[in-house]
Amino acid sequence: MLDTLSRTLKTARAKRLRLMSPHREMLGDMPPELYDYWSRTAHLEFKGIPRDAFFYARAAEALLTFFDCVASTSRPCGLPSKAADSVWHAWLRYAPASLDDFCERHFRTRIPHVEAAGMSGGMARAIARTLVEVRRRDGLALAGPNVPRLFRTDRALRMPGGFAYDYHGAQMTWGQIDARGQARPAGPLRATDPSSLLAAGLISRTDYERFRKLYRWGGDYRPGDGPTGGAAGDRAGCDDGSSCGSSCGGSCGSGCGGGCGGGGGD
């Protein structure tokens, strides 16, 4: 009986999310059979993944947000959510032509699925590009410090093997989520530092100076200068080209705070 009640509540939450989502029209245009296919097959690739209606709806919404980011730039973007990637993979297996048609209809372009190992410029920079694009889309400060909704997906859904983003002091951190859905100790994701974003041409000098003045940040920050999150670990952090975590359910090589990606060449 408890299982039935839980399913009913999650189905109700999924319906509410679809109604309230800025992507509600696109969510309604996704193949109705895709959820059933995903719920039958996702666990074969993503071990321990929850398969309820709310998880799927939240992951699908995150995937559409990512597609929106990719469509807004001609450069590669990294997907910061394994939950969203599970829906992408299922769609690619189930009806790839339907996915292409959907993307052309809503984003005016096909969005290629790029494995982490083949990401031009490295996954860390691709993740940083997604971060800036989604901050711009959500009306957030481009230099931070903030964790946009897309980047909070895996943690909110307790996605096993997913990615948990947070802030420690004035620096963005990431860690992986264990099999029980708990975030592991986090280390710095240096490609998302304001100085790195500025050097990569992803934010303006004005964005950088606004952040630096507000948080007295100059590359080495003082705890307490910004909002605090989970405790930072003792790892060396992630730069472009480094290997900082498995991606795509463990089948696509190594990434750096993200999974697969999409978009054009660098």
Short mmCIF file of C-alpha atoms in Angstrom, two decimals:
data_model
loop_
_atom_site.label_atom_id
_atom_site.label_comp_id
_atom_site.label_asym_id
_atom_site.label_seq_id
_atom_site.Cartn_x
_atom_site.Cartn_y
_atom_site.Cartn_z
CA MET A 1 0.00 0.00 0.00
CA LEU A 2 2.86 2.37 0.79
CA ASP A 3 4.37 1.66 -2.63
CA THR A 4 1.06 2.50 -4.29
CA LEU A 5 0.77 5.74 -2.33
CA SER A 6 4.36 6.67 -3.19
CA ARG A 7 3.75 6.08 -6.91
CA THR A 8 0.55 8.12 -6.76
CA LEU A 9 2.31 11.04 -5.08
CA LYS A 10 5.21 10.96 -7.54
CA THR A 11 2.81 10.84 -10.48
CA ALA A 12 0.99 13.87 -9.07
CA ARG A 13 4.30 15.71 -8.61
CA ALA A 14 5.24 14.87 -12.21
CA LYS A 15 1.96 16.33 -13.49
CA ARG A 16 2.49 19.48 -11.46
CA LEU A 17 6.05 19.87 -12.75
CA ARG A 18 4.84 19.54 -16.34
CA LEU A 19 2.19 22.21 -15.77
CA MET A 20 4.57 24.64 -14.06
CA SER A 21 7.66 24.07 -16.21
CA PRO A 22 8.79 26.76 -18.67
CA HIS A 23 9.23 23.80 -21.04
CA ARG A 24 5.66 22.51 -20.59
CA GLU A 25 4.86 22.65 -24.32
CA MET A 26 8.00 20.74 -25.24
CA LEU A 27 7.48 18.21 -22.45
CA GLY A 28 4.02 17.58 -23.87
CA ASP A 29 5.51 17.11 -27.33
CA MET A 30 7.93 14.36 -26.29
CA PRO A 31 6.92 10.83 -27.42
CA PRO A 32 4.36 9.57 -24.88
CA GLU A 33 5.80 6.05 -25.10
CA LEU A 34 9.30 7.23 -24.18
CA TYR A 35 8.62 7.16 -20.44
CA ASP A 36 7.61 3.49 -20.52
CA TYR A 37 10.67 2.62 -22.59
CA TRP A 38 12.96 4.60 -20.30
CA SER A 39 11.47 3.00 -17.16
CA ARG A 40 12.08 -0.47 -18.61
CA THR A 41 15.63 0.08 -19.83
CA ALA A 42 17.41 2.93 -18.01
CA HIS A 43 18.57 0.69 -15.14
CA LEU A 44 20.48 -1.51 -17.58
CA GLU A 45 22.90 1.36 -18.24
CA PHE A 46 22.53 3.52 -15.12
CA LYS A 47 22.74 1.21 -12.13
CA GLY A 48 20.34 1.97 -9.30
CA ILE A 49 18.50 4.75 -11.13
CA PRO A 50 15.00 5.51 -9.78
CA ARG A 51 12.34 4.96 -12.44
CA ASP A 52 9.29 6.83 -11.20
CA ALA A 53 7.25 9.42 -13.10
CA PHE A 54 8.58 12.43 -11.19
CA PHE A 55 12.22 11.44 -11.69
CA TYR A 56 11.59 11.11 -15.42
CA ALA A 57 9.76 14.43 -15.68
CA ARG A 58 12.49 16.33 -13.79
CA ALA A 59 15.24 14.65 -15.82
CA ALA A 60 13.42 15.34 -19.10
CA GLU A 61 12.99 19.00 -18.13
CA ALA A 62 16.73 19.21 -17.41
CA LEU A 63 17.53 17.69 -20.80
CA LEU A 64 15.38 20.29 -22.56
CA THR A 65 17.10 23.08 -20.61
CA PHE A 66 20.43 21.68 -21.78
CA PHE A 67 19.22 21.50 -25.39
CA ASP A 68 18.19 25.14 -25.08
CA CYS A 69 21.73 26.01 -23.96
CA VAL A 70 23.30 24.06 -26.82
CA ALA A 71 21.04 25.73 -29.37
CA SER A 72 22.10 29.17 -28.12
CA THR A 73 25.78 28.63 -28.94
CA SER A 74 27.70 27.03 -31.78
CA ARG A 75 30.31 25.66 -29.37
CA PRO A 76 30.31 22.39 -27.40
CA CYS A 77 28.38 22.23 -24.13
CA GLY A 78 28.70 19.60 -21.40
CA LEU A 79 25.67 17.98 -19.79
CA PRO A 80 25.94 18.29 -15.98
CA SER A 81 23.32 15.65 -15.18
CA LYS A 82 23.35 11.89 -15.53
CA ALA A 83 19.62 11.82 -14.85
CA ALA A 84 19.06 13.97 -17.94
CA ASP A 85 21.56 11.86 -19.87
CA SER A 86 19.52 8.74 -19.07
CA VAL A 87 16.55 10.25 -20.92
CA TRP A 88 18.77 11.31 -23.83
CA HIS A 89 20.23 7.82 -24.15
CA ALA A 90 16.77 6.22 -23.98
CA TRP A 91 15.46 8.54 -26.70
CA LEU A 92 18.46 7.79 -28.91
CA ARG A 93 17.81 4.06 -28.56
CA TYR A 94 14.04 4.23 -28.86
CA ALA A 95 13.47 6.67 -31.71
CA PRO A 96 16.51 8.63 -32.93
CA ALA A 97 14.61 10.06 -35.91
CA SER A 98 11.94 11.35 -33.52
CA LEU A 99 14.65 13.06 -31.45
CA ASP A 100 16.11 14.77 -34.51
CA ASP A 101 12.67 15.94 -35.62
CA PHE A 102 11.90 17.22 -32.11
CA CYS A 103 15.14 19.21 -31.93
CA GLU A 104 14.67 20.69 -35.39
CA ARG A 105 11.11 21.66 -34.51
CA HIS A 106 11.86 23.28 -31.16
CA PHE A 107 15.53 24.32 -31.42
CA ARG A 108 15.91 24.69 -35.20
CA THR A 109 18.85 22.32 -35.25
CA ARG A 110 19.77 18.72 -34.58
CA ILE A 111 21.73 18.27 -31.38
CA PRO A 112 24.43 15.60 -31.67
CA HIS A 113 25.22 13.44 -28.68
CA VAL A 114 28.97 13.72 -28.08
CA GLU A 115 30.81 11.37 -25.73
CA ALA A 116 33.06 12.94 -23.12
CA ALA A 117 36.20 11.49 -24.70
CA GLY A 118 35.37 13.21 -27.99
CA MET A 119 34.45 16.61 -26.56
CA SER A 120 36.37 19.35 -28.36
CA GLY A 121 38.28 21.51 -25.88
CA GLY A 122 37.71 19.13 -22.98
CA MET A 123 34.69 18.41 -20.80
CA ALA A 124 35.65 20.97 -18.13
CA ARG A 125 35.39 23.87 -20.55
CA ALA A 126 32.19 22.45 -22.04
CA ILE A 127 30.66 22.29 -18.55
CA ALA A 128 31.76 25.88 -17.88
CA ARG A 129 30.11 26.98 -21.12
CA THR A 130 26.85 25.29 -20.10
CA LEU A 131 27.05 26.94 -16.68
CA VAL A 132 27.33 30.43 -18.17
CA GLU A 133 24.61 29.80 -20.75
CA VAL A 134 22.12 28.51 -18.19
CA ARG A 135 22.94 31.34 -15.79
CA ARG A 136 22.20 33.79 -18.60
CA ARG A 137 18.96 31.98 -19.39
CA ASP A 138 17.89 31.98 -15.72
CA GLY A 139 18.78 35.65 -15.17
CA LEU A 140 21.61 34.86 -12.72
CA ALA A 141 24.99 36.56 -12.29
CA LEU A 142 27.22 35.04 -14.97
CA ALA A 143 30.31 34.87 -12.73
CA GLY A 144 28.36 33.33 -9.84
CA PRO A 145 28.18 32.35 -7.11
CA ASN A 146 25.07 30.32 -7.83
CA VAL A 147 24.13 26.77 -8.80
CA PRO A 148 21.43 26.91 -11.51
CA ARG A 149 18.52 24.48 -11.47
CA LEU A 150 20.02 22.36 -14.28
CA PHE A 151 23.15 21.79 -12.20
CA ARG A 152 21.05 20.83 -9.16
CA THR A 153 19.19 18.05 -11.00
CA ASP A 154 21.16 14.97 -9.93
CA ARG A 155 21.41 16.04 -6.32
CA ALA A 156 17.69 16.84 -6.15
CA LEU A 157 16.85 13.43 -7.62
CA ARG A 158 19.51 11.53 -5.63
CA MET A 159 20.83 10.07 -8.88
CA PRO A 160 23.28 7.22 -8.15
CA GLY A 161 26.60 8.02 -9.83
CA GLY A 162 25.38 11.50 -10.66
CA PHE A 163 26.99 14.89 -10.06
CA ALA A 164 26.55 17.13 -7.01
CA TYR A 165 27.48 20.79 -7.49
CA ASP A 166 27.80 23.26 -4.63
CA TYR A 167 29.74 26.31 -3.46
CA HIS A 168 32.49 26.39 -0.85
CA GLY A 169 33.39 29.94 -0.02
CA ALA A 170 33.22 31.67 -3.40
CA GLN A 171 34.29 28.65 -5.44
CA MET A 172 32.11 26.11 -7.24
CA THR A 173 32.71 22.50 -6.26
CA TRP A 174 31.56 19.15 -7.54
CA GLY A 175 31.46 15.61 -6.24
CA GLN A 176 29.84 12.38 -7.30
CA ILE A 177 26.72 10.90 -5.74
CA ASP A 178 27.01 7.43 -4.23
CA ALA A 179 24.74 4.42 -4.70
CA ARG A 180 22.54 5.57 -1.81
CA GLY A 181 21.96 8.96 -3.40
CA GLN A 182 24.29 10.82 -1.02
CA ALA A 183 26.79 13.41 -2.28
CA ARG A 184 30.43 12.49 -1.68
CA PRO A 185 33.03 15.06 -0.51
CA ALA A 186 33.44 17.74 -3.15
CA GLY A 187 36.51 19.27 -4.76
CA PRO A 188 36.94 22.51 -6.73
CA LEU A 189 35.81 22.71 -10.35
CA ARG A 190 38.39 25.24 -11.45
CA ALA A 191 37.12 25.73 -15.00
CA THR A 192 34.10 27.48 -13.47
CA ASP A 193 36.13 30.00 -11.44
CA PRO A 194 35.41 33.59 -12.55
CA SER A 195 39.04 34.03 -13.64
CA SER A 196 38.82 30.89 -15.80
CA LEU A 197 35.48 31.99 -17.26
CA LEU A 198 37.00 35.37 -18.10
CA ALA A 199 40.10 33.83 -19.69
CA ALA A 200 37.89 31.55 -21.80
CA GLY A 201 35.87 34.52 -23.03
CA LEU A 202 32.69 33.23 -21.42
CA ILE A 203 32.07 36.29 -19.22
CA SER A 204 32.96 39.96 -19.56
CA ARG A 205 35.45 41.95 -17.52
CA THR A 206 32.45 43.74 -15.98
CA ASP A 207 30.97 40.41 -14.81
CA TYR A 208 34.33 39.42 -13.36
CA GLU A 209 34.94 42.71 -11.54
CA ARG A 210 31.43 42.70 -10.08
CA PHE A 211 32.05 39.26 -8.60
CA ARG A 212 35.56 40.13 -7.39
CA LYS A 213 34.43 43.28 -5.59
CA LEU A 214 31.41 41.64 -4.03
CA TYR A 215 33.31 38.63 -2.68
CA ARG A 216 36.84 40.10 -2.41
CA TRP A 217 37.96 37.27 -4.67
CA GLY A 218 41.31 37.27 -6.43
CA GLY A 219 41.94 33.64 -7.28
CA ASP A 220 42.47 32.63 -3.68
CA TYR A 221 39.30 33.13 -1.68
CA ARG A 222 38.62 33.32 2.02
CA PRO A 223 35.94 31.05 3.47
CA GLY A 224 32.97 33.20 4.38
CA ASP A 225 33.38 35.59 1.44
CA GLY A 226 30.49 33.88 -0.30
CA PRO A 227 27.69 31.44 0.44
CA THR A 228 28.90 28.17 1.93
CA GLY A 229 27.91 24.71 0.78
CA GLY A 230 29.24 21.24 1.37
CA ALA A 231 32.74 20.78 2.77
CA ALA A 232 35.47 20.76 0.14
CA GLY A 233 37.54 17.62 -0.23
CA ASP A 234 41.28 17.38 -0.63
CA ARG A 235 41.31 16.57 -4.33
CA ALA A 236 43.33 18.70 -6.72
CA GLY A 237 40.26 19.85 -8.63
CA CYS A 238 39.55 19.76 -12.36
CA ASP A 239 41.04 21.58 -15.30
CA ASP A 240 40.51 21.05 -19.02
CA GLY A 241 41.65 17.63 -20.11
CA SER A 242 41.76 16.16 -16.62
CA SER A 243 39.98 12.97 -15.68
CA CYS A 244 37.70 13.78 -12.78
CA GLY A 245 34.84 11.33 -12.84
CA SER A 246 33.12 8.77 -15.00
CA SER A 247 30.48 9.88 -17.47
CA CYS A 248 27.47 8.51 -19.32
CA GLY A 249 26.78 5.64 -16.99
CA GLY A 250 30.43 4.61 -17.10
CA SER A 251 30.45 3.91 -20.82
CA CYS A 252 31.84 7.08 -22.35
CA GLY A 253 35.25 7.64 -20.85
CA SER A 254 36.17 10.29 -18.32
CA GLY A 255 34.70 13.71 -17.83
CA CYS A 256 35.22 16.60 -15.45
CA GLY A 257 32.14 17.33 -13.42
CA GLY A 258 29.82 16.31 -16.24
CA GLY A 259 28.72 13.55 -18.55
CA CYS A 260 28.15 13.64 -22.29
CA GLY A 261 27.64 16.79 -24.29
CA GLY A 262 26.36 18.31 -27.47
CA GLY A 263 26.97 21.17 -29.85
CA GLY A 264 29.36 22.20 -32.56
CA GLY A 265 33.11 22.28 -32.82
CA ASP A 266 35.36 24.64 -30.91
#
